[in-house]
JSON list of C-alpha atoms in Angstrom, two decimals:
[
{"chain": "A", "resi": 6, "resn": "MET", "atom": "CA", "xyz": [0.00, 0.02, 0.02]},
{"chain": "A", "resi": 7, "resn": "SER", "atom": "CA", "xyz": [1.51, 3.33, -0.98]},
{"chain": "A", "resi": 8, "resn": "LEU", "atom": "CA", "xyz": [1.50, 6.30, 1.37]},
{"chain": "A", "resi": 9, "resn": "THR", "atom": "CA", "xyz": [-0.94, 8.12, -0.98]},
{"chain": "A", "resi": 10, "resn": "ASN", "atom": "CA", "xyz": [-3.43, 5.20, -0.85]},
{"chain": "A", "resi": 11, "resn": "LEU", "atom": "CA", "xyz": [-3.01, 4.96, 2.91]},
{"chain": "A", "resi": 12, "resn": "GLU", "atom": "CA", "xyz": [-3.88, 8.58, 3.38]},
{"chain": "A", "resi": 13, "resn": "GLU", "atom": "CA", "xyz": [-6.97, 8.11, 1.17]},
{"chain": "A", "resi": 14, "resn": "VAL", "atom": "CA", "xyz": [-8.03, 5.11, 3.27]},
{"chain": "A", "resi": 15, "resn": "VAL", "atom": "CA", "xyz": [-7.58, 7.10, 6.51]},
{"chain": "A", "resi": 16, "resn": "ASN", "atom": "CA", "xyz": [-9.59, 10.00, 5.15]},
{"chain": "A", "resi": 17, "resn": "ILE", "atom": "CA", "xyz": [-12.63, 7.86, 4.37]},
{"chain": "A", "resi": 18, "resn": "CYS", "atom": "CA", "xyz": [-12.60, 5.84, 7.67]},
{"chain": "A", "resi": 19, "resn": "ASP", "atom": "CA", "xyz": [-14.00, 7.01, 11.02]},
{"chain": "A", "resi": 20, "resn": "GLY", "atom": "CA", "xyz": [-11.69, 4.64, 12.98]},
{"chain": "A", "resi": 21, "resn": "LEU", "atom": "CA", "xyz": [-9.52, 1.52, 12.84]},
{"chain": "A", "resi": 22, "resn": "ILE", "atom": "CA", "xyz": [-9.66, -1.92, 14.31]},
{"chain": "A", "resi": 23, "resn": "VAL", "atom": "CA", "xyz": [-6.34, -3.68, 14.58]},
{"chain": "A", "resi": 24, "resn": "ILE", "atom": "CA", "xyz": [-7.18, -7.34, 14.68]},
{"chain": "A", "resi": 25, "resn": "GLY", "atom": "CA", "xyz": [-5.65, -10.41, 16.18]},
{"chain": "A", "resi": 26, "resn": "SER", "atom": "CA", "xyz": [-3.45, -12.97, 14.36]},
{"chain": "A", "resi": 27, "resn": "ALA", "atom": "CA", "xyz": [-1.49, -16.10, 15.00]},
{"chain": "A", "resi": 28, "resn": "ILE", "atom": "CA", "xyz": [1.61, -14.30, 13.66]},
{"chain": "A", "resi": 29, "resn": "ASP", "atom": "CA", "xyz": [3.95, -12.94, 16.41]},
{"chain": "A", "resi": 30, "resn": "ILE", "atom": "CA", "xyz": [5.44, -9.48, 16.37]},
{"chain": "A", "resi": 31, "resn": "ASN", "atom": "CA", "xyz": [9.18, -9.67, 15.64]},
{"chain": "A", "resi": 32, "resn": "PRO", "atom": "CA", "xyz": [10.96, -8.86, 18.98]},
{"chain": "A", "resi": 33, "resn": "LYS", "atom": "CA", "xyz": [13.54, -6.92, 17.01]},
{"chain": "A", "resi": 34, "resn": "ASN", "atom": "CA", "xyz": [10.88, -4.17, 16.83]},
{"chain": "A", "resi": 35, "resn": "TYR", "atom": "CA", "xyz": [11.35, -3.71, 20.59]},
{"chain": "A", "resi": 36, "resn": "ASP", "atom": "CA", "xyz": [15.13, -4.34, 20.64]},
{"chain": "A", "resi": 37, "resn": "GLU", "atom": "CA", "xyz": [15.09, -8.01, 21.77]},
{"chain": "A", "resi": 38, "resn": "GLN", "atom": "CA", "xyz": [16.17, -11.19, 20.03]},
{"chain": "A", "resi": 39, "resn": "PRO", "atom": "CA", "xyz": [13.48, -13.86, 19.36]},
{"chain": "A", "resi": 40, "resn": "ILE", "atom": "CA", "xyz": [13.29, -16.76, 21.78]},
{"chain": "A", "resi": 41, "resn": "SER", "atom": "CA", "xyz": [12.60, -20.29, 20.66]},
{"chain": "A", "resi": 42, "resn": "GLU", "atom": "CA", "xyz": [8.87, -20.09, 21.57]},
{"chain": "A", "resi": 43, "resn": "ILE", "atom": "CA", "xyz": [8.25, -17.34, 19.06]},
{"chain": "A", "resi": 44, "resn": "HIS", "atom": "CA", "xyz": [5.90, -18.51, 16.32]},
{"chain": "A", "resi": 45, "resn": "LYS", "atom": "CA", "xyz": [5.76, -17.36, 12.77]},
{"chain": "A", "resi": 46, "resn": "MET", "atom": "CA", "xyz": [6.94, -13.73, 12.27]},
{"chain": "A", "resi": 47, "resn": "THR", "atom": "CA", "xyz": [6.36, -11.62, 9.14]},
{"chain": "A", "resi": 48, "resn": "GLU", "atom": "CA", "xyz": [8.18, -8.32, 9.08]},
{"chain": "A", "resi": 49, "resn": "GLU", "atom": "CA", "xyz": [5.85, -7.10, 6.22]},
{"chain": "A", "resi": 50, "resn": "ILE", "atom": "CA", "xyz": [2.80, -7.49, 8.49]},
{"chain": "A", "resi": 51, "resn": "ASP", "atom": "CA", "xyz": [4.56, -5.60, 11.35]},
{"chain": "A", "resi": 52, "resn": "THR", "atom": "CA", "xyz": [5.58, -2.76, 9.02]},
{"chain": "A", "resi": 53, "resn": "LEU", "atom": "CA", "xyz": [2.12, -2.53, 7.54]},
{"chain": "A", "resi": 54, "resn": "ASP", "atom": "CA", "xyz": [0.38, -2.60, 10.96]},
{"chain": "A", "resi": 55, "resn": "PHE", "atom": "CA", "xyz": [2.74, 0.15, 12.29]},
{"chain": "A", "resi": 56, "resn": "SER", "atom": "CA", "xyz": [2.21, 2.32, 9.24]},
{"chain": "A", "resi": 57, "resn": "ILE", "atom": "CA", "xyz": [-1.51, 2.11, 9.39]},
{"chain": "A", "resi": 58, "resn": "ILE", "atom": "CA", "xyz": [-1.66, 2.64, 13.20]},
{"chain": "A", "resi": 59, "resn": "LYS", "atom": "CA", "xyz": [0.58, 5.71, 12.89]},
{"chain": "A", "resi": 60, "resn": "ALA", "atom": "CA", "xyz": [-1.43, 7.10, 9.98]},
{"chain": "A", "resi": 61, "resn": "PHE", "atom": "CA", "xyz": [-4.73, 6.94, 11.96]},
{"chain": "A", "resi": 62, "resn": "ASN", "atom": "CA", "xyz": [-3.09, 8.21, 15.11]},
{"chain": "A", "resi": 63, "resn": "ASN", "atom": "CA", "xyz": [-1.47, 11.20, 13.28]},
{"chain": "A", "resi": 64, "resn": "VAL", "atom": "CA", "xyz": [-4.96, 12.52, 12.39]},
{"chain": "A", "resi": 65, "resn": "ASN", "atom": "CA", "xyz": [-6.47, 11.70, 15.78]},
{"chain": "A", "resi": 66, "resn": "LYS", "atom": "CA", "xyz": [-8.83, 9.00, 14.58]},
{"chain": "A", "resi": 67, "resn": "HIS", "atom": "CA", "xyz": [-9.91, 6.35, 17.04]},
{"chain": "A", "resi": 68, "resn": "ILE", "atom": "CA", "xyz": [-8.18, 2.99, 17.13]},
{"chain": "A", "resi": 69, "resn": "LEU", "atom": "CA", "xyz": [-9.34, -0.34, 18.62]},
{"chain": "A", "resi": 70, "resn": "GLY", "atom": "CA", "xyz": [-6.75, -3.09, 19.13]},
{"chain": "A", "resi": 71, "resn": "ILE", "atom": "CA", "xyz": [-7.76, -6.72, 19.72]},
{"chain": "A", "resi": 72, "resn": "CYS", "atom": "CA", "xyz": [-5.29, -9.44, 20.80]},
{"chain": "A", "resi": 73, "resn": "ARG", "atom": "CA", "xyz": [-2.29, -8.98, 18.48]},
{"chain": "A", "resi": 74, "resn": "GLY", "atom": "CA", "xyz": [-3.73, -5.44, 18.01]},
{"chain": "A", "resi": 75, "resn": "ILE", "atom": "CA", "xyz": [-2.87, -4.40, 21.57]},
{"chain": "A", "resi": 76, "resn": "GLN", "atom": "CA", "xyz": [0.61, -5.83, 21.01]},
{"chain": "A", "resi": 77, "resn": "SER", "atom": "CA", "xyz": [1.11, -4.03, 17.64]},
{"chain": "A", "resi": 78, "resn": "ILE", "atom": "CA", "xyz": [-0.19, -0.74, 19.19]},
{"chain": "A", "resi": 79, "resn": "ASN", "atom": "CA", "xyz": [2.11, -1.02, 22.16]},
{"chain": "A", "resi": 80, "resn": "VAL", "atom": "CA", "xyz": [5.20, -1.89, 20.18]},
{"chain": "A", "resi": 81, "resn": "CYS", "atom": "CA", "xyz": [4.42, 0.78, 17.54]},
{"chain": "A", "resi": 82, "resn": "PHE", "atom": "CA", "xyz": [4.57, 3.50, 20.19]},
{"chain": "A", "resi": 83, "resn": "GLY", "atom": "CA", "xyz": [7.75, 2.17, 21.91]},
{"chain": "A", "resi": 84, "resn": "GLY", "atom": "CA", "xyz": [6.56, -0.47, 24.31]},
{"chain": "A", "resi": 85, "resn": "SER", "atom": "CA", "xyz": [7.68, -4.08, 24.59]},
{"chain": "A", "resi": 86, "resn": "LEU", "atom": "CA", "xyz": [6.18, -7.55, 24.89]},
{"chain": "A", "resi": 87, "resn": "TYR", "atom": "CA", "xyz": [6.68, -10.69, 26.92]},
{"chain": "A", "resi": 88, "resn": "GLN", "atom": "CA", "xyz": [7.63, -13.01, 24.09]},
{"chain": "A", "resi": 89, "resn": "ASP", "atom": "CA", "xyz": [6.03, -16.11, 25.67]},
{"chain": "A", "resi": 90, "resn": "ILE", "atom": "CA", "xyz": [3.45, -16.61, 28.40]},
{"chain": "A", "resi": 91, "resn": "PRO", "atom": "CA", "xyz": [2.56, -20.26, 28.07]},
{"chain": "A", "resi": 92, "resn": "ASN", "atom": "CA", "xyz": [-0.18, -20.31, 30.65]},
{"chain": "A", "resi": 93, "resn": "HIS", "atom": "CA", "xyz": [-2.35, -17.66, 28.88]},
{"chain": "A", "resi": 94, "resn": "LYS", "atom": "CA", "xyz": [-3.34, -19.53, 25.76]},
{"chain": "A", "resi": 95, "resn": "LEU", "atom": "CA", "xyz": [-6.53, -21.22, 26.88]},
{"chain": "A", "resi": 96, "resn": "PRO", "atom": "CA", "xyz": [-9.30, -22.92, 24.89]},
{"chain": "A", "resi": 97, "resn": "LYS", "atom": "CA", "xyz": [-11.72, -20.42, 23.37]},
{"chain": "A", "resi": 98, "resn": "GLU", "atom": "CA", "xyz": [-14.55, -21.26, 25.83]},
{"chain": "A", "resi": 99, "resn": "GLU", "atom": "CA", "xyz": [-12.48, -20.87, 29.01]},
{"chain": "A", "resi": 100, "resn": "ARG", "atom": "CA", "xyz": [-12.44, -17.55, 30.92]},
{"chain": "A", "resi": 101, "resn": "TYR", "atom": "CA", "xyz": [-10.55, -15.82, 33.73]},
{"chain": "A", "resi": 102, "resn": "ASN", "atom": "CA", "xyz": [-11.08, -12.58, 35.69]},
{"chain": "A", "resi": 103, "resn": "VAL", "atom": "CA", "xyz": [-9.64, -9.14, 34.81]},
{"chain": "A", "resi": 104, "resn": "LYS", "atom": "CA", "xyz": [-10.02, -6.00, 36.84]},
{"chain": "A", "resi": 105, "resn": "PHE", "atom": "CA", "xyz": [-10.80, -2.60, 35.22]},
{"chain": "A", "resi": 106, "resn": "GLU", "atom": "CA", "xyz": [-9.52, 0.72, 36.32]},
{"chain": "A", "resi": 107, "resn": "LYS", "atom": "CA", "xyz": [-12.18, 3.31, 37.01]},
{"chain": "A", "resi": 108, "resn": "GLU", "atom": "CA", "xyz": [-12.18, 6.24, 34.66]},
{"chain": "A", "resi": 109, "resn": "SER", "atom": "CA", "xyz": [-11.46, 4.05, 31.66]},
{"chain": "A", "resi": 110, "resn": "PHE", "atom": "CA", "xyz": [-13.28, 3.06, 28.37]},
{"chain": "A", "resi": 111, "resn": "LEU", "atom": "CA", "xyz": [-13.85, -0.39, 29.81]},
{"chain": "A", "resi": 112, "resn": "TYR", "atom": "CA", "xyz": [-15.26, 0.80, 33.13]},
{"chain": "A", "resi": 113, "resn": "ASP", "atom": "CA", "xyz": [-17.46, 3.31, 31.27]},
{"chain": "A", "resi": 114, "resn": "CYS", "atom": "CA", "xyz": [-18.62, 0.67, 28.82]},
{"chain": "A", "resi": 115, "resn": "TYR", "atom": "CA", "xyz": [-19.54, -2.08, 31.30]},
{"chain": "A", "resi": 116, "resn": "ASN", "atom": "CA", "xyz": [-20.00, -0.04, 34.51]},
{"chain": "A", "resi": 117, "resn": "ILE", "atom": "CA", "xyz": [-18.31, -2.84, 36.44]},
{"chain": "A", "resi": 118, "resn": "GLU", "atom": "CA", "xyz": [-14.90, -3.31, 38.04]},
{"chain": "A", "resi": 119, "resn": "GLN", "atom": "CA", "xyz": [-14.09, -6.83, 36.85]},
{"chain": "A", "resi": 120, "resn": "MET", "atom": "CA", "xyz": [-15.22, -9.33, 34.21]},
{"chain": "A", "resi": 121, "resn": "LEU", "atom": "CA", "xyz": [-14.50, -12.76, 32.95]},
{"chain": "A", "resi": 122, "resn": "ILE", "atom": "CA", "xyz": [-12.65, -12.77, 29.61]},
{"chain": "A", "resi": 123, "resn": "ASN", "atom": "CA", "xyz": [-11.05, -15.26, 27.21]},
{"chain": "A", "resi": 124, "resn": "SER", "atom": "CA", "xyz": [-7.31, -15.74, 26.61]},
{"chain": "A", "resi": 125, "resn": "LEU", "atom": "CA", "xyz": [-5.94, -16.89, 23.27]},
{"chain": "A", "resi": 126, "resn": "HIS", "atom": "CA", "xyz": [-2.49, -15.39, 23.42]},
{"chain": "A", "resi": 127, "resn": "HIS", "atom": "CA", "xyz": [0.99, -16.40, 24.39]},
{"chain": "A", "resi": 128, "resn": "GLN", "atom": "CA", "xyz": [2.54, -12.87, 24.22]},
{"chain": "A", "resi": 129, "resn": "ALA", "atom": "CA", "xyz": [1.50, -9.84, 26.23]},
{"chain": "A", "resi": 130, "resn": "VAL", "atom": "CA", "xyz": [2.40, -6.24, 26.96]},
{"chain": "A", "resi": 131, "resn": "LYS", "atom": "CA", "xyz": [5.58, -5.97, 29.14]},
{"chain": "A", "resi": 132, "resn": "GLU", "atom": "CA", "xyz": [6.64, -2.32, 29.14]},
{"chain": "A", "resi": 133, "resn": "VAL", "atom": "CA", "xyz": [3.72, -0.05, 28.36]},
{"chain": "A", "resi": 134, "resn": "ALA", "atom": "CA", "xyz": [4.35, 2.51, 25.64]},
{"chain": "A", "resi": 135, "resn": "LYS", "atom": "CA", "xyz": [4.73, 6.13, 26.75]},
{"chain": "A", "resi": 136, "resn": "GLY", "atom": "CA", "xyz": [1.39, 8.02, 26.70]},
{"chain": "A", "resi": 137, "resn": "PHE", "atom": "CA", "xyz": [-0.72, 4.90, 27.48]},
{"chain": "A", "resi": 138, "resn": "LYS", "atom": "CA", "xyz": [-2.20, 3.85, 30.75]},
{"chain": "A", "resi": 139, "resn": "VAL", "atom": "CA", "xyz": [-3.00, 0.29, 31.83]},
{"chain": "A", "resi": 140, "resn": "VAL", "atom": "CA", "xyz": [-6.75, -0.02, 32.37]},
{"chain": "A", "resi": 141, "resn": "ALA", "atom": "CA", "xyz": [-7.12, -3.76, 32.90]},
{"chain": "A", "resi": 142, "resn": "LYS", "atom": "CA", "xyz": [-5.03, -6.54, 34.40]},
{"chain": "A", "resi": 143, "resn": "SER", "atom": "CA", "xyz": [-5.57, -10.22, 35.03]},
{"chain": "A", "resi": 144, "resn": "GLU", "atom": "CA", "xyz": [-5.21, -11.59, 38.53]},
{"chain": "A", "resi": 145, "resn": "ASP", "atom": "CA", "xyz": [-1.61, -12.71, 37.75]},
{"chain": "A", "resi": 146, "resn": "GLY", "atom": "CA", "xyz": [-0.58, -9.11, 36.74]},
{"chain": "A", "resi": 147, "resn": "ILE", "atom": "CA", "xyz": [-0.71, -9.50, 32.96]},
{"chain": "A", "resi": 148, "resn": "VAL", "atom": "CA", "xyz": [-1.70, -6.25, 31.19]},
{"chain": "A", "resi": 149, "resn": "GLU", "atom": "CA", "xyz": [-5.08, -6.98, 29.49]},
{"chain": "A", "resi": 150, "resn": "ALA", "atom": "CA", "xyz": [-5.96, -3.48, 28.20]},
{"chain": "A", "resi": 151, "resn": "ILE", "atom": "CA", "xyz": [-4.26, -0.15, 27.60]},
{"chain": "A", "resi": 152, "resn": "GLU", "atom": "CA", "xyz": [-5.67, 3.19, 26.42]},
{"chain": "A", "resi": 153, "resn": "ASN", "atom": "CA", "xyz": [-5.00, 6.79, 25.63]},
{"chain": "A", "resi": 154, "resn": "LYS", "atom": "CA", "xyz": [-7.17, 9.60, 24.35]},
{"chain": "A", "resi": 155, "resn": "ASN", "atom": "CA", "xyz": [-7.93, 7.99, 20.98]},
{"chain": "A", "resi": 156, "resn": "ILE", "atom": "CA", "xyz": [-6.83, 4.37, 21.40]},
{"chain": "A", "resi": 157, "resn": "ILE", "atom": "CA", "xyz": [-8.33, 1.39, 23.32]},
{"chain": "A", "resi": 158, "resn": "ALA", "atom": "CA", "xyz": [-6.63, -1.97, 23.04]},
{"chain": "A", "resi": 159, "resn": "VAL", "atom": "CA", "xyz": [-7.48, -5.23, 24.70]},
{"chain": "A", "resi": 160, "resn": "GLN", "atom": "CA", "xyz": [-5.68, -8.52, 24.87]},
{"chain": "A", "resi": 161, "resn": "TRP", "atom": "CA", "xyz": [-8.81, -10.69, 24.73]},
{"chain": "A", "resi": 162, "resn": "HIS", "atom": "CA", "xyz": [-11.24, -11.36, 21.87]},
{"chain": "A", "resi": 163, "resn": "PRO", "atom": "CA", "xyz": [-14.61, -9.68, 22.63]},
{"chain": "A", "resi": 164, "resn": "GLU", "atom": "CA", "xyz": [-15.92, -10.88, 19.30]},
{"chain": "A", "resi": 165, "resn": "TYR", "atom": "CA", "xyz": [-15.63, -14.53, 20.52]},
{"chain": "A", "resi": 166, "resn": "MET", "atom": "CA", "xyz": [-17.67, -13.61, 23.54]},
{"chain": "A", "resi": 167, "resn": "ASN", "atom": "CA", "xyz": [-20.47, -12.07, 21.39]},
{"chain": "A", "resi": 168, "resn": "ASP", "atom": "CA", "xyz": [-19.75, -8.85, 23.22]},
{"chain": "A", "resi": 169, "resn": "ILE", "atom": "CA", "xyz": [-21.96, -6.44, 21.18]},
{"chain": "A", "resi": 170, "resn": "LYS", "atom": "CA", "xyz": [-21.87, -3.80, 23.95]},
{"chain": "A", "resi": 171, "resn": "PHE", "atom": "CA", "xyz": [-18.12, -3.41, 23.61]},
{"chain": "A", "resi": 172, "resn": "PHE", "atom": "CA", "xyz": [-18.29, -2.79, 19.88]},
{"chain": "A", "resi": 173, "resn": "GLU", "atom": "CA", "xyz": [-21.42, -0.49, 20.13]},
{"chain": "A", "resi": 174, "resn": "TYR", "atom": "CA", "xyz": [-19.57, 1.54, 22.77]},
{"chain": "A", "resi": 175, "resn": "PHE", "atom": "CA", "xyz": [-16.51, 1.89, 20.54]},
{"chain": "A", "resi": 176, "resn": "ILE", "atom": "CA", "xyz": [-18.70, 2.82, 17.47]},
{"chain": "A", "resi": 177, "resn": "ASN", "atom": "CA", "xyz": [-20.52, 5.46, 19.57]},
{"chain": "A", "resi": 178, "resn": "LYS", "atom": "CA", "xyz": [-17.17, 6.85, 20.74]},
{"chain": "A", "resi": 179, "resn": "ILE", "atom": "CA", "xyz": [-15.82, 7.21, 17.20]},
{"chain": "A", "resi": 180, "resn": "SER", "atom": "CA", "xyz": [-19.05, 8.77, 16.01]},
{"chain": "A", "resi": 181, "resn": "ASN", "atom": "CA", "xyz": [-19.00, 11.18, 18.97]},
{"chain": "A", "resi": 182, "resn": "LYS", "atom": "CA", "xyz": [-22.45, 10.08, 20.10]},
{"chain": "A", "resi": 183, "resn": "ASP", "atom": "CA", "xyz": [-21.36, 9.82, 23.70]},
{"chain": "A", "resi": 184, "resn": "HIS", "atom": "CA", "xyz": [-19.17, 12.93, 23.90]}
]
């Protein structure tokens, strides 16, 4: 995708969803060497993700990250990842508890302080990128969501949980219906 085409895409979109993937982010993007547990990596996907994220962020458009999306967003803005967390890749139907920070997108969306979520990842946010705040953590301390003014990113898959409320809240946010 050329820069001109990317600018055209950004101009016609109200927001961006950065989706999950079974492809890991190359640890070289956060100044680490890959460990043996790293799965398939594709530099082209990392580069494309980072370019698109930056393009939307540069014009203050809202961004939602899901699973690999939180990882891409965090690394794109200077954060790092745990390369492998073997106990966090659970079957799709299993859930565990996360706690939300008050005064966050998630707390405002659900109006609760904790919730059961799924976990389909083996990587996670380690050092949070500058300008972001952690707004949800699992009971074992893993970062499950980060946000800033225009970006919300979660480690879990709300679409697998049929979580319409989450997506409606995001759509309302980008269409300024709630602000």
